[in-house]
Every structure is written in C-alpha cells, then in structure tokens.
Amino acid sequence: MSQEKVLLLGAGGQIGVELTEQLRKKFGADNVLPTDIRAEHPLLESMGRYAVVDALDTQKIKELIQEEGFTQVYLLAAVLSATGEQNPQLAWKVNMDSLLGLLEIGKELKLNKIFWPSSIAVFGPTSPKQNTPQSTVIEPSSMYGITKYAGENLCAYYNKKFDMDIRSIRYPGLISYKSPPGGGTTDYAVDIFHKAIAEGSFTSFLSEDTYLPMMFMEDAIRATIELMDAPKENLKAQGGYNLSGMSFSPKEIAAAITKHIPSFTIDYAPDFRQQIANDWPASIDDTQAQKDWNWKANYDLPAMVKAMLVGVKDTAHV
Ligand code: NAD
Ligand code: SER
C-alpha cells in the first residue's frame, strides 16, 4: 500500500490539535498537514508545519491536494451548537458548504478516505432519551443538529452514488485539556476543571440534573483512528456511528471533582444552552460501533476526572 498523506481542515480546535498529534505518530510528521482559518496558531505551529486554509475555499483546497498528493482529508471546521444557535445562517454556511465542497473535490480527485464528524446533536426531542440507538427517530431541533443530520445524509449519498469512502462518528461532548472547546453546549464539562483549579468554584450554565453523553478526548481520538482503519466492508451504519463514553450531570461531575478538591463548590445559572441540552440524549447506545469495528471506551467519569485534573494543572504551568 502506498503512503497515505493526510490533510486536516479546521485543525486548530479542540479535536484537531490532538488528532494531528496522533495522526503524525501514525503516518509521520511530514505526511500530515493541519490547517485552519486562524492566521496564527502558536500551539499547532509549535508542533510542526501549519498552513492557513479556509475550509470554504474549495479551489485552494483542491490545488493543495493536487500539489501535495493528499490521499485522506479530515474536515473538522464547523460552527458548534451554542454559537450556531446564536448565528444559524453562519452555522449552515460553514458546516454545509465546507462539506459539500469537499465531497465534490473527493469525488473528482478520487480521495481514498474522508472523515467528517457528526454529533449527538442529530438527535432531538422525539428520539429516545436513554441509550439512544443508532437508528431511531431523528428530528434535530438546533441548527447545529440540522446541519449534522443533513451532513450525514450527504455523506451517505456520496458513498453510495459515487462509491466513495466517507466515515463519520456522532461524537458525544468531548472533554480535553490540550486545546480549548469552541462554542458547544457541552463546554461546561471542560470549563469546570479550569475554574475548580483556579478559583475553587464554578457556575454551570446547565441545570444540576442535565445528563448528557460525554467522552474523554483520548478515547475520541482513538475511536477516530480505529474507525478510519476498519475494513470498509465491515461498516454498516447509516449515518455517523453512535459512540458512548460516559453520561453524567453537572451535579455528578462536581461531586467527582470534590473527591479531589474537597472545598470545590458549584452553583447553577442555566442560560439558552439549557434548551439545546434538553433536546439531546442523556446516554447513547453504541452497539453497532462495538460490532462493526470493536469499539470500546477506556475512560469512565472517575478516570476522566483524574486525568483532567492532572492535565489542566500541568498545562497551566507551561
Ligand atoms: P472547534 O470549534 O474547537 O474547532 C473548529 C475549528 O474550525 C476552529 O479551530 C476554527 O478556527 C476552525 N474553523 C472555523 N471556520 C473555519 C473555516 N471556514 N475554515 C477553516 N477552519 C475553520 O471544534 P471541535 O470541537 O474541534 O470540533 C471539530 C468537529 O467535531 C466539528 O465538526 C464538530 O461539530 C464536531 N464535534 C465536536 C464535538 C466536541 O465536543 N468537541 C462533539 C461532537 C462533534
Ligand atoms: N460538543 C458539541 C456541542 O456541544 C456536541 O456536538 O456543540
């Protein structure tokens, strides 16, 4: 098999920085190029070559792929749920135009593989709330969720119609310390660690009993790479794969933090993000991912909290 060359679009965010790190370990630093719309990205630039690319600039992306011979593209550029609810037109434009543009390029240049992330946000108030199955009623209520569900359908269409290989995961809320989250409803579960360490208290924008599906970033990156390595014939899911890590509420994560920082306190001031969370699943059934590519998460709530407290403290001193 010839050497794969990987291009990442929107790599400057919460997922892209850590995915770049792991893909470089797998394919070699010179074979993986992270790009983002940000003119400067000190963190990515400190890790190696970085380029500024607008994920909506299909002409530039096409030229880059042709010039450098990229065989796989990971499209991570997006407007997330909270920002998307405040600017729905921007969410539609960035999330949909970037995907459609890339799918057309992939078709024309015959890319080996494309990765495009979906989200638990595809599910809405009419989906089962507990252990939400892979295939069920899907009627998203946020603009972000609408773009993710439309994107899943676009990917399925291109896969079938043009025999392409586009793979996708419905990530839960991701929790990490290397690169900050960018405007999601689950971001509270990252902020809480920074505030717990710096100030000893935290005000949650979700109410105390709002359960959401979550996952530690190390698991999410491993899942992404395992899915991309899986034999194509094994992948039977319609749409992005459901992926389960853990499920907790603000009250439960606060209690888990209190085991390490006994003086930590939390209070609650729900805002517009509460409505987004209310319509999402509380937990996810990922039986299909287990079956098709042997998926299994390593981190539960106590293990994640321990890793986050160490990681946030370490990076705060860098
Ligand atoms: P993020 O907001 O942290 O990062 C997105 C990056 O895209 C940012 O660096 C931003 O500068 C860049 N970007 C925005 N517009 C761009 C454009 N026009 N051209 C190029 N870059 C642009 O997001 P993330 O958390 O890393 O998410 C990546 C993907 O995973 C998104 O599709 C998101 O919907 C999905 N996802 C994330 C989560 C999560 O919890 N982080 C959960 C489910 C799905
Ligand atoms: N973490 C993401 C968000 O809250 C879910 O896709 O927007």
mmCIF file of C-alpha atoms and ligand atoms in Angstrom:
data_model
loop_
_atom_site.group_PDB
_atom_site.id
_atom_site.type_symbol
_atom_site.label_atom_id
_atom_site.label_comp_id
_atom_site.label_asym_id
_atom_site.label_seq_id
_atom_site.Cartn_x
_atom_site.Cartn_y
_atom_site.Cartn_z
ATOM 1 C CA MET A 1 0.000 0.000 0.000
ATOM 2 C CA SER A 2 1.353 3.440 -0.890
ATOM 3 C CA GLN A 3 1.970 6.048 1.819
ATOM 4 C CA GLU A 4 -1.164 7.902 2.932
ATOM 5 C CA LYS A 5 -0.936 11.711 3.114
ATOM 6 C CA VAL A 6 -3.420 13.460 5.382
ATOM 7 C CA LEU A 7 -4.876 16.980 5.217
ATOM 8 C CA LEU A 8 -6.846 18.361 8.171
ATOM 9 C CA LEU A 9 -9.216 21.322 7.699
ATOM 10 C CA GLY A 10 -10.228 23.199 10.862
ATOM 11 C CA ALA A 11 -7.421 21.517 12.809
ATOM 12 C CA GLY A 12 -6.952 24.416 15.226
ATOM 13 C CA GLY A 13 -9.782 23.439 17.554
ATOM 14 C CA GLN A 14 -10.454 21.061 20.405
ATOM 15 C CA ILE A 15 -10.255 17.859 18.346
ATOM 16 C CA GLY A 16 -7.838 18.891 15.592
ATOM 17 C CA VAL A 17 -4.799 19.620 17.749
ATOM 18 C CA GLU A 18 -4.886 16.188 19.405
ATOM 19 C CA LEU A 19 -5.866 14.382 16.207
ATOM 20 C CA THR A 20 -2.914 15.992 14.400
ATOM 21 C CA GLU A 21 -0.576 14.721 17.136
ATOM 22 C CA GLN A 22 -1.812 11.136 16.832
ATOM 23 C CA LEU A 23 -2.024 11.095 13.020
ATOM 24 C CA ARG A 24 1.572 12.322 12.854
ATOM 25 C CA LYS A 25 2.613 9.424 15.092
ATOM 26 C CA LYS A 26 0.809 7.054 12.735
ATOM 27 C CA PHE A 27 1.731 8.452 9.308
ATOM 28 C CA GLY A 28 4.869 10.524 10.036
ATOM 29 C CA ALA A 29 5.029 14.273 10.661
ATOM 30 C CA ASP A 30 5.737 15.153 7.022
ATOM 31 C CA ASN A 31 2.659 13.288 5.817
ATOM 32 C CA VAL A 32 0.125 15.159 7.952
ATOM 33 C CA LEU A 33 -0.736 18.837 7.405
ATOM 34 C CA PRO A 34 -3.018 20.644 9.889
ATOM 35 C CA THR A 35 -4.736 23.766 8.541
ATOM 36 C CA ASP A 36 -7.211 26.255 9.961
ATOM 37 C CA ILE A 37 -8.677 29.649 9.131
ATOM 38 C CA ARG A 38 -6.768 31.223 12.037
ATOM 39 C CA ALA A 39 -3.913 33.385 10.763
ATOM 40 C CA GLU A 40 -1.715 32.161 13.598
ATOM 41 C CA HIS A 41 -1.888 29.093 15.779
ATOM 42 C CA PRO A 42 1.008 29.029 18.250
ATOM 43 C CA LEU A 43 0.107 25.554 19.580
ATOM 44 C CA LEU A 44 -0.060 23.852 16.166
ATOM 45 C CA GLU A 45 2.884 25.879 14.875
ATOM 46 C CA SER A 46 4.980 24.654 17.821
ATOM 47 C CA MET A 47 4.241 21.064 16.709
ATOM 48 C CA GLY A 48 5.414 21.346 13.076
ATOM 49 C CA ARG A 49 4.174 22.602 9.713
ATOM 50 C CA TYR A 50 0.875 24.518 9.763
ATOM 51 C CA ALA A 51 -0.991 26.254 6.938
ATOM 52 C CA VAL A 52 -3.824 28.789 6.839
ATOM 53 C CA VAL A 53 -6.726 27.458 4.763
ATOM 54 C CA ASP A 54 -10.387 28.479 4.705
ATOM 55 C CA ALA A 55 -12.463 25.295 4.567
ATOM 56 C CA LEU A 56 -14.898 27.161 2.286
ATOM 57 C CA ASP A 57 -12.164 27.895 -0.277
ATOM 58 C CA THR A 58 -12.653 24.795 -2.412
ATOM 59 C CA GLN A 59 -10.336 25.987 -5.167
ATOM 60 C CA LYS A 60 -7.407 26.386 -2.765
ATOM 61 C CA ILE A 61 -8.140 23.026 -1.114
ATOM 62 C CA LYS A 62 -8.258 21.295 -4.475
ATOM 63 C CA GLU A 63 -4.928 22.825 -5.521
ATOM 64 C CA LEU A 64 -3.324 21.871 -2.211
ATOM 65 C CA ILE A 65 -4.477 18.271 -2.546
ATOM 66 C CA GLN A 66 -3.210 18.067 -6.125
ATOM 67 C CA GLU A 67 0.128 19.760 -5.376
ATOM 68 C CA GLU A 68 0.943 17.736 -2.273
ATOM 69 C CA GLY A 69 -0.784 14.460 -3.109
ATOM 70 C CA PHE A 70 -3.062 14.184 -0.087
ATOM 71 C CA THR A 71 -4.993 10.907 -0.035
ATOM 72 C CA GLN A 72 -7.187 11.477 3.043
ATOM 73 C CA VAL A 73 -8.937 14.608 4.350
ATOM 74 C CA TYR A 74 -10.361 15.192 7.838
ATOM 75 C CA LEU A 75 -12.879 18.064 7.785
ATOM 76 C CA LEU A 76 -13.133 19.453 11.325
ATOM 77 C CA ALA A 77 -14.064 23.084 10.579
ATOM 78 C CA ALA A 78 -17.513 23.807 11.984
ATOM 79 C CA VAL A 79 -19.697 26.164 13.974
ATOM 80 C CA LEU A 80 -20.781 24.264 17.099
ATOM 81 C CA SER A 81 -24.154 24.110 18.834
ATOM 82 C CA ALA A 82 -24.189 27.179 21.084
ATOM 83 C CA THR A 83 -22.566 29.537 18.568
ATOM 84 C CA GLY A 84 -24.748 28.009 15.867
ATOM 85 C CA GLU A 85 -27.938 28.764 17.767
ATOM 86 C CA GLN A 86 -26.864 32.396 18.033
ATOM 87 C CA ASN A 87 -25.913 32.585 14.350
ATOM 88 C CA PRO A 88 -27.853 29.884 12.473
ATOM 89 C CA GLN A 89 -27.047 31.191 8.997
ATOM 90 C CA LEU A 90 -23.322 31.092 9.707
ATOM 91 C CA ALA A 91 -23.674 27.538 11.068
ATOM 92 C CA TRP A 92 -25.458 26.396 7.919
ATOM 93 C CA LYS A 93 -22.919 28.094 5.636
ATOM 94 C CA VAL A 94 -19.749 26.869 7.351
ATOM 95 C CA ASN A 95 -20.977 23.368 8.193
ATOM 96 C CA MET A 96 -22.707 22.591 4.901
ATOM 97 C CA ASP A 97 -20.707 24.473 2.256
ATOM 98 C CA SER A 98 -17.392 23.115 3.546
ATOM 99 C CA LEU A 99 -18.730 19.552 3.417
ATOM 100 C CA LEU A 100 -20.369 19.789 0.004
ATOM 101 C CA GLY A 101 -17.225 21.420 -1.415
ATOM 102 C CA LEU A 102 -15.005 18.681 -0.027
ATOM 103 C CA LEU A 103 -17.282 15.881 -1.219
ATOM 104 C CA GLU A 104 -17.127 17.266 -4.748
ATOM 105 C CA ILE A 105 -13.326 17.500 -4.552
ATOM 106 C CA GLY A 106 -13.151 13.978 -3.133
ATOM 107 C CA LYS A 107 -15.257 12.676 -5.982
ATOM 108 C CA GLU A 108 -13.226 14.454 -8.655
ATOM 109 C CA LEU A 109 -9.770 13.678 -7.272
ATOM 110 C CA LYS A 110 -10.707 10.203 -6.035
ATOM 111 C CA LEU A 111 -9.569 10.696 -2.447
ATOM 112 C CA ASN A 112 -9.038 7.386 -0.633
ATOM 113 C CA LYS A 113 -10.943 8.437 2.500
ATOM 114 C CA ILE A 114 -12.702 11.405 4.067
ATOM 115 C CA PHE A 115 -13.523 11.841 7.749
ATOM 116 C CA TRP A 116 -16.356 14.162 8.716
ATOM 117 C CA PRO A 117 -17.600 14.378 12.321
ATOM 118 C CA SER A 118 -21.257 14.260 13.217
ATOM 119 C CA SER A 119 -22.650 14.689 16.732
ATOM 120 C CA ILE A 120 -25.185 13.519 19.297
ATOM 121 C CA ALA A 121 -26.899 16.791 18.268
ATOM 122 C CA VAL A 122 -28.543 14.926 15.365
ATOM 123 C CA PHE A 123 -30.981 13.537 17.942
ATOM 124 C CA GLY A 124 -33.892 15.699 19.020
ATOM 125 C CA PRO A 125 -36.788 15.682 21.460
ATOM 126 C CA THR A 126 -38.571 12.822 19.659
ATOM 127 C CA SER A 127 -35.606 10.425 19.893
ATOM 128 C CA PRO A 128 -35.406 8.029 22.865
ATOM 129 C CA LYS A 129 -33.572 9.872 25.653
ATOM 130 C CA GLN A 130 -31.849 6.919 27.347
ATOM 131 C CA ASN A 131 -29.468 4.631 25.427
ATOM 132 C CA THR A 132 -30.413 6.329 22.173
ATOM 133 C CA PRO A 133 -29.996 3.707 19.423
ATOM 134 C CA GLN A 134 -28.001 4.044 16.207
ATOM 135 C CA SER A 135 -31.148 4.006 14.079
ATOM 136 C CA THR A 136 -34.205 5.707 15.526
ATOM 137 C CA VAL A 137 -36.412 8.760 15.075
ATOM 138 C CA ILE A 138 -34.052 11.640 14.205
ATOM 139 C CA GLU A 139 -35.594 15.121 14.278
ATOM 140 C CA PRO A 140 -32.932 17.596 15.412
ATOM 141 C CA SER A 141 -34.115 20.867 16.949
ATOM 142 C CA SER A 142 -30.937 23.030 16.803
ATOM 143 C CA MET A 143 -29.442 24.474 13.615
ATOM 144 C CA TYR A 144 -26.210 22.660 14.504
ATOM 145 C CA GLY A 145 -28.081 19.347 14.743
ATOM 146 C CA ILE A 146 -29.865 20.053 11.474
ATOM 147 C CA THR A 147 -26.527 20.599 9.711
ATOM 148 C CA LYS A 148 -25.126 17.397 11.215
ATOM 149 C CA TYR A 149 -28.077 15.306 10.103
ATOM 150 C CA ALA A 150 -28.059 16.875 6.630
ATOM 151 C CA GLY A 151 -24.291 16.213 6.511
ATOM 152 C CA GLU A 152 -24.755 12.555 7.436
ATOM 153 C CA ASN A 153 -27.244 12.199 4.608
ATOM 154 C CA LEU A 154 -24.911 13.931 2.154
ATOM 155 C CA CYS A 155 -22.057 11.592 3.124
ATOM 156 C CA ALA A 156 -24.299 8.541 2.698
ATOM 157 C CA TYR A 157 -25.412 9.838 -0.706
ATOM 158 C CA TYR A 158 -21.856 10.364 -1.980
ATOM 159 C CA ASN A 159 -20.740 6.999 -0.570
ATOM 160 C CA LYS A 160 -23.473 5.186 -2.417
ATOM 161 C CA LYS A 161 -23.798 7.196 -5.589
ATOM 162 C CA PHE A 162 -20.094 7.708 -6.290
ATOM 163 C CA ASP A 163 -18.628 4.712 -4.441
ATOM 164 C CA MET A 164 -16.654 6.960 -2.084
ATOM 165 C CA ASP A 165 -15.309 6.181 1.401
ATOM 166 C CA ILE A 166 -16.545 8.859 3.823
ATOM 167 C CA ARG A 167 -16.616 7.880 7.501
ATOM 168 C CA SER A 168 -18.273 9.601 10.432
ATOM 169 C CA ILE A 169 -18.801 9.483 14.188
ATOM 170 C CA ARG A 170 -21.554 11.083 16.242
ATOM 171 C CA TYR A 171 -19.183 12.364 18.916
ATOM 172 C CA PRO A 172 -20.594 12.937 22.391
ATOM 173 C CA GLY A 173 -19.444 16.054 24.301
ATOM 174 C CA LEU A 174 -15.650 15.889 24.323
ATOM 175 C CA ILE A 175 -13.543 16.627 27.373
ATOM 176 C CA SER A 176 -9.905 17.631 26.998
ATOM 177 C CA TYR A 177 -7.186 19.898 28.352
ATOM 178 C CA LYS A 178 -4.765 20.442 25.446
ATOM 179 C CA SER A 179 -6.912 22.697 23.250
ATOM 180 C CA PRO A 180 -10.000 24.583 24.481
ATOM 181 C CA PRO A 181 -13.525 23.796 23.238
ATOM 182 C CA GLY A 182 -15.096 26.142 20.705
ATOM 183 C CA GLY A 183 -18.698 27.150 21.410
ATOM 184 C CA GLY A 184 -20.560 23.955 22.296
ATOM 185 C CA THR A 185 -23.261 23.110 24.827
ATOM 186 C CA THR A 186 -21.022 20.512 26.476
ATOM 187 C CA ASP A 187 -18.158 23.005 27.034
ATOM 188 C CA TYR A 188 -19.151 23.392 30.698
ATOM 189 C CA ALA A 189 -17.612 19.983 31.381
ATOM 190 C CA VAL A 190 -14.200 21.361 30.373
ATOM 191 C CA ASP A 191 -14.524 24.832 31.938
ATOM 192 C CA ILE A 192 -15.423 23.278 35.292
ATOM 193 C CA PHE A 193 -11.881 21.874 35.666
ATOM 194 C CA HIS A 194 -10.178 25.190 34.917
ATOM 195 C CA LYS A 195 -12.427 27.036 37.383
ATOM 196 C CA ALA A 196 -12.115 24.302 40.035
ATOM 197 C CA ILE A 197 -8.320 24.597 39.945
ATOM 198 C CA ALA A 198 -8.037 28.382 39.524
ATOM 199 C CA GLU A 199 -10.953 29.606 41.674
ATOM 200 C CA GLY A 200 -12.359 26.642 43.636
ATOM 201 C CA SER A 201 -15.900 27.290 42.384
ATOM 202 C CA PHE A 202 -17.913 27.103 39.178
ATOM 203 C CA THR A 203 -21.242 28.401 37.854
ATOM 204 C CA SER A 204 -22.820 25.913 35.457
ATOM 205 C CA PHE A 205 -24.894 27.154 32.513
ATOM 206 C CA LEU A 206 -26.780 23.819 32.601
ATOM 207 C CA SER A 207 -29.025 22.781 35.489
ATOM 208 C CA GLU A 208 -27.771 20.282 38.040
ATOM 209 C CA ASP A 209 -29.630 17.234 36.668
ATOM 210 C CA THR A 210 -28.943 17.705 32.945
ATOM 211 C CA TYR A 211 -27.448 14.386 31.842
ATOM 212 C CA LEU A 212 -25.512 14.355 28.562
ATOM 213 C CA PRO A 213 -23.326 11.789 26.770
ATOM 214 C CA MET A 214 -19.633 12.676 27.161
ATOM 215 C CA MET A 215 -16.222 11.253 26.287
ATOM 216 C CA PHE A 216 -12.583 11.878 27.214
ATOM 217 C CA MET A 217 -10.578 13.133 24.211
ATOM 218 C CA GLU A 218 -8.070 10.264 24.313
ATOM 219 C CA ASP A 219 -10.943 7.832 23.677
ATOM 220 C CA ALA A 220 -12.407 10.046 20.930
ATOM 221 C CA ILE A 221 -9.112 10.268 19.028
ATOM 222 C CA ARG A 222 -8.530 6.526 19.332
ATOM 223 C CA ALA A 223 -12.091 5.915 18.079
ATOM 224 C CA THR A 224 -11.479 8.144 15.074
ATOM 225 C CA ILE A 225 -8.288 6.356 14.098
ATOM 226 C CA GLU A 226 -9.810 2.904 14.704
ATOM 227 C CA LEU A 227 -12.824 3.771 12.556
ATOM 228 C CA MET A 228 -10.588 5.061 9.741
ATOM 229 C CA ASP A 229 -8.522 1.840 9.908
ATOM 230 C CA ALA A 230 -11.525 -0.503 9.871
ATOM 231 C CA PRO A 231 -12.191 -2.538 6.706
ATOM 232 C CA LYS A 232 -14.781 -0.694 4.623
ATOM 233 C CA GLU A 233 -16.923 -3.798 4.154
ATOM 234 C CA ASN A 234 -17.471 -4.040 7.933
ATOM 235 C CA LEU A 235 -19.013 -0.562 8.222
ATOM 236 C CA LYS A 236 -22.760 -0.959 8.113
ATOM 237 C CA ALA A 237 -24.054 2.113 9.977
ATOM 238 C CA GLN A 238 -26.399 4.508 8.243
ATOM 239 C CA GLY A 239 -25.027 7.943 9.139
ATOM 240 C CA GLY A 240 -22.323 8.613 11.713
ATOM 241 C CA TYR A 241 -21.549 5.959 14.312
ATOM 242 C CA ASN A 242 -23.060 6.344 17.777
ATOM 243 C CA LEU A 243 -20.234 6.357 20.326
ATOM 244 C CA SER A 244 -20.651 6.027 24.057
ATOM 245 C CA GLY A 245 -18.141 7.018 26.706
ATOM 246 C CA MET A 246 -19.919 8.130 29.866
ATOM 247 C CA SER A 247 -23.043 10.032 30.906
ATOM 248 C CA PHE A 248 -23.207 12.493 33.804
ATOM 249 C CA SER A 249 -24.888 15.662 35.028
ATOM 250 C CA PRO A 250 -23.235 18.870 36.311
ATOM 251 C CA LYS A 251 -24.041 17.731 39.858
ATOM 252 C CA GLU A 252 -22.307 14.377 39.310
ATOM 253 C CA ILE A 253 -19.154 15.775 37.731
ATOM 254 C CA ALA A 254 -18.955 18.329 40.559
ATOM 255 C CA ALA A 255 -19.210 15.517 43.116
ATOM 256 C CA ALA A 256 -16.427 13.628 41.316
ATOM 257 C CA ILE A 257 -14.202 16.750 41.396
ATOM 258 C CA THR A 258 -14.961 17.268 45.093
ATOM 259 C CA LYS A 259 -13.315 13.897 45.808
ATOM 260 C CA HIS A 260 -10.014 15.519 44.721
ATOM 261 C CA ILE A 261 -10.724 19.148 45.756
ATOM 262 C CA PRO A 262 -12.968 18.899 48.868
ATOM 263 C CA SER A 263 -13.552 22.668 49.075
ATOM 264 C CA PHE A 264 -14.856 22.911 45.462
ATOM 265 C CA THR A 265 -18.363 24.384 45.117
ATOM 266 C CA ILE A 266 -20.797 24.640 42.212
ATOM 267 C CA ASP A 267 -23.897 26.723 41.566
ATOM 268 C CA TYR A 268 -26.277 26.844 38.615
ATOM 269 C CA ALA A 269 -27.422 29.611 36.271
ATOM 270 C CA PRO A 270 -28.979 27.920 33.212
ATOM 271 C CA ASP A 271 -28.983 30.035 30.035
ATOM 272 C CA PHE A 272 -30.065 29.473 26.390
ATOM 273 C CA ARG A 273 -27.858 26.384 26.181
ATOM 274 C CA GLN A 274 -30.209 24.569 28.583
ATOM 275 C CA GLN A 275 -32.821 24.298 25.829
ATOM 276 C CA ILE A 276 -30.293 22.780 23.431
ATOM 277 C CA ALA A 277 -29.246 20.216 26.045
ATOM 278 C CA ASN A 278 -32.861 19.386 26.951
ATOM 279 C CA ASP A 279 -33.437 18.054 23.433
ATOM 280 C CA TRP A 280 -30.322 15.847 23.334
ATOM 281 C CA PRO A 281 -29.920 12.264 24.554
ATOM 282 C CA ALA A 282 -28.834 11.553 28.124
ATOM 283 C CA SER A 283 -26.940 8.419 27.098
ATOM 284 C CA ILE A 284 -26.046 6.602 23.887
ATOM 285 C CA ASP A 285 -26.180 3.009 22.685
ATOM 286 C CA ASP A 286 -23.078 2.226 20.620
ATOM 287 C CA THR A 287 -23.694 -1.479 19.997
ATOM 288 C CA GLN A 288 -23.195 -1.022 16.250
ATOM 289 C CA ALA A 289 -19.722 0.527 16.668
ATOM 290 C CA GLN A 290 -18.799 -2.318 19.038
ATOM 291 C CA LYS A 291 -19.951 -4.847 16.469
ATOM 292 C CA ASP A 292 -18.565 -3.260 13.282
ATOM 293 C CA TRP A 293 -15.128 -2.114 14.480
ATOM 294 C CA ASN A 294 -14.734 -3.401 18.047
ATOM 295 C CA TRP A 295 -15.209 -0.022 19.691
ATOM 296 C CA LYS A 296 -14.832 0.208 23.480
ATOM 297 C CA ALA A 297 -14.215 3.316 25.599
ATOM 298 C CA ASN A 298 -11.500 3.217 28.269
ATOM 299 C CA TYR A 299 -12.451 6.236 30.400
ATOM 300 C CA ASP A 300 -15.356 6.422 32.863
ATOM 301 C CA LEU A 301 -16.193 9.502 34.964
ATOM 302 C CA PRO A 302 -13.669 8.920 37.822
ATOM 303 C CA ALA A 303 -10.826 8.102 35.381
ATOM 304 C CA MET A 304 -11.612 11.140 33.221
ATOM 305 C CA VAL A 305 -11.770 13.497 36.229
ATOM 306 C CA LYS A 306 -8.415 12.251 37.490
ATOM 307 C CA ALA A 307 -6.779 12.672 34.059
ATOM 308 C CA MET A 308 -8.304 16.136 33.560
ATOM 309 C CA LEU A 309 -7.159 17.473 36.926
ATOM 310 C CA VAL A 310 -3.590 16.322 36.235
ATOM 311 C CA GLY A 311 -3.683 17.607 32.638
ATOM 312 C CA VAL A 312 -5.163 21.029 33.442
ATOM 313 C CA LYS A 313 -2.675 21.555 36.307
ATOM 314 C CA ASP A 314 0.272 20.532 34.103
ATOM 315 C CA THR A 315 -0.691 22.725 31.154
ATOM 316 C CA ALA A 316 -1.424 25.693 33.465
ATOM 317 C CA HIS A 317 2.262 25.709 34.469
ATOM 318 C CA VAL A 318 3.666 25.530 30.918
HETATM 319 P P1 NAD B 1 -13.684 23.700 17.489
HETATM 320 O O1 NAD B 1 -14.688 24.765 17.443
HETATM 321 O O2 NAD B 1 -12.844 23.523 18.700
HETATM 322 O O3 NAD B 1 -12.696 23.818 16.243
HETATM 323 C C1 NAD B 1 -13.179 24.113 14.953
HETATM 324 C C2 NAD B 1 -12.057 24.775 14.202
HETATM 325 O O4 NAD B 1 -12.561 25.118 12.923
HETATM 326 C C3 NAD B 1 -11.559 26.060 14.857
HETATM 327 O O5 NAD B 1 -10.171 25.993 15.053
HETATM 328 C C4 NAD B 1 -11.921 27.156 13.847
HETATM 329 O O6 NAD B 1 -10.959 28.182 13.777
HETATM 330 C C5 NAD B 1 -11.978 26.352 12.571
HETATM 331 N N1 NAD B 1 -12.767 26.972 11.531
HETATM 332 C C6 NAD B 1 -13.965 27.599 11.622
HETATM 333 N N2 NAD B 1 -14.356 28.034 10.413
HETATM 334 C C7 NAD B 1 -13.394 27.659 9.543
HETATM 335 C C8 NAD B 1 -13.214 27.805 8.158
HETATM 336 N N3 NAD B 1 -14.100 28.450 7.398
HETATM 337 N N4 NAD B 1 -12.106 27.293 7.605
HETATM 338 C C9 NAD B 1 -11.183 26.648 8.338
HETATM 339 N N5 NAD B 1 -11.283 26.498 9.664
HETATM 340 C C10 NAD B 1 -12.383 26.994 10.250
HETATM 341 O O7 NAD B 1 -14.436 22.319 17.143
HETATM 342 P P2 NAD B 1 -14.027 20.845 17.561
HETATM 343 O O8 NAD B 1 -14.581 20.613 18.907
HETATM 344 O O9 NAD B 1 -12.594 20.600 17.286
HETATM 345 O O10 NAD B 1 -14.954 20.045 16.549
HETATM 346 C C11 NAD B 1 -14.476 19.535 15.326
HETATM 347 C C12 NAD B 1 -15.632 18.801 14.668
HETATM 348 O O11 NAD B 1 -16.139 17.798 15.550
HETATM 349 C C13 NAD B 1 -16.830 19.697 14.322
HETATM 350 O O12 NAD B 1 -17.438 19.216 13.153
HETATM 351 C C14 NAD B 1 -17.759 19.474 15.487
HETATM 352 O O13 NAD B 1 -19.088 19.706 15.134
HETATM 353 C C15 NAD B 1 -17.524 18.013 15.776
HETATM 354 N N6 NAD B 1 -17.907 17.644 17.125
HETATM 355 C C16 NAD B 1 -17.244 18.130 18.214
HETATM 356 C C17 NAD B 1 -17.654 17.777 19.488
HETATM 357 C C18 NAD B 1 -16.961 18.294 20.713
HETATM 358 O O14 NAD B 1 -17.444 18.057 21.833
HETATM 359 N N7 NAD B 1 -15.827 18.975 20.592
HETATM 360 C C19 NAD B 1 -18.734 16.914 19.658
HETATM 361 C C20 NAD B 1 -19.416 16.470 18.532
HETATM 362 C C21 NAD B 1 -18.974 16.813 17.259
HETATM 363 N N1 SER B 2 -19.911 19.227 21.993
HETATM 364 C C1 SER B 2 -20.709 19.606 20.892
HETATM 365 C C2 SER B 2 -21.536 20.805 21.207
HETATM 366 O O1 SER B 2 -21.877 20.962 22.359
HETATM 367 C C3 SER B 2 -21.624 18.473 20.501
HETATM 368 O O2 SER B 2 -21.603 18.321 19.146
HETATM 369 O O3 SER B 2 -21.848 21.547 20.329
#
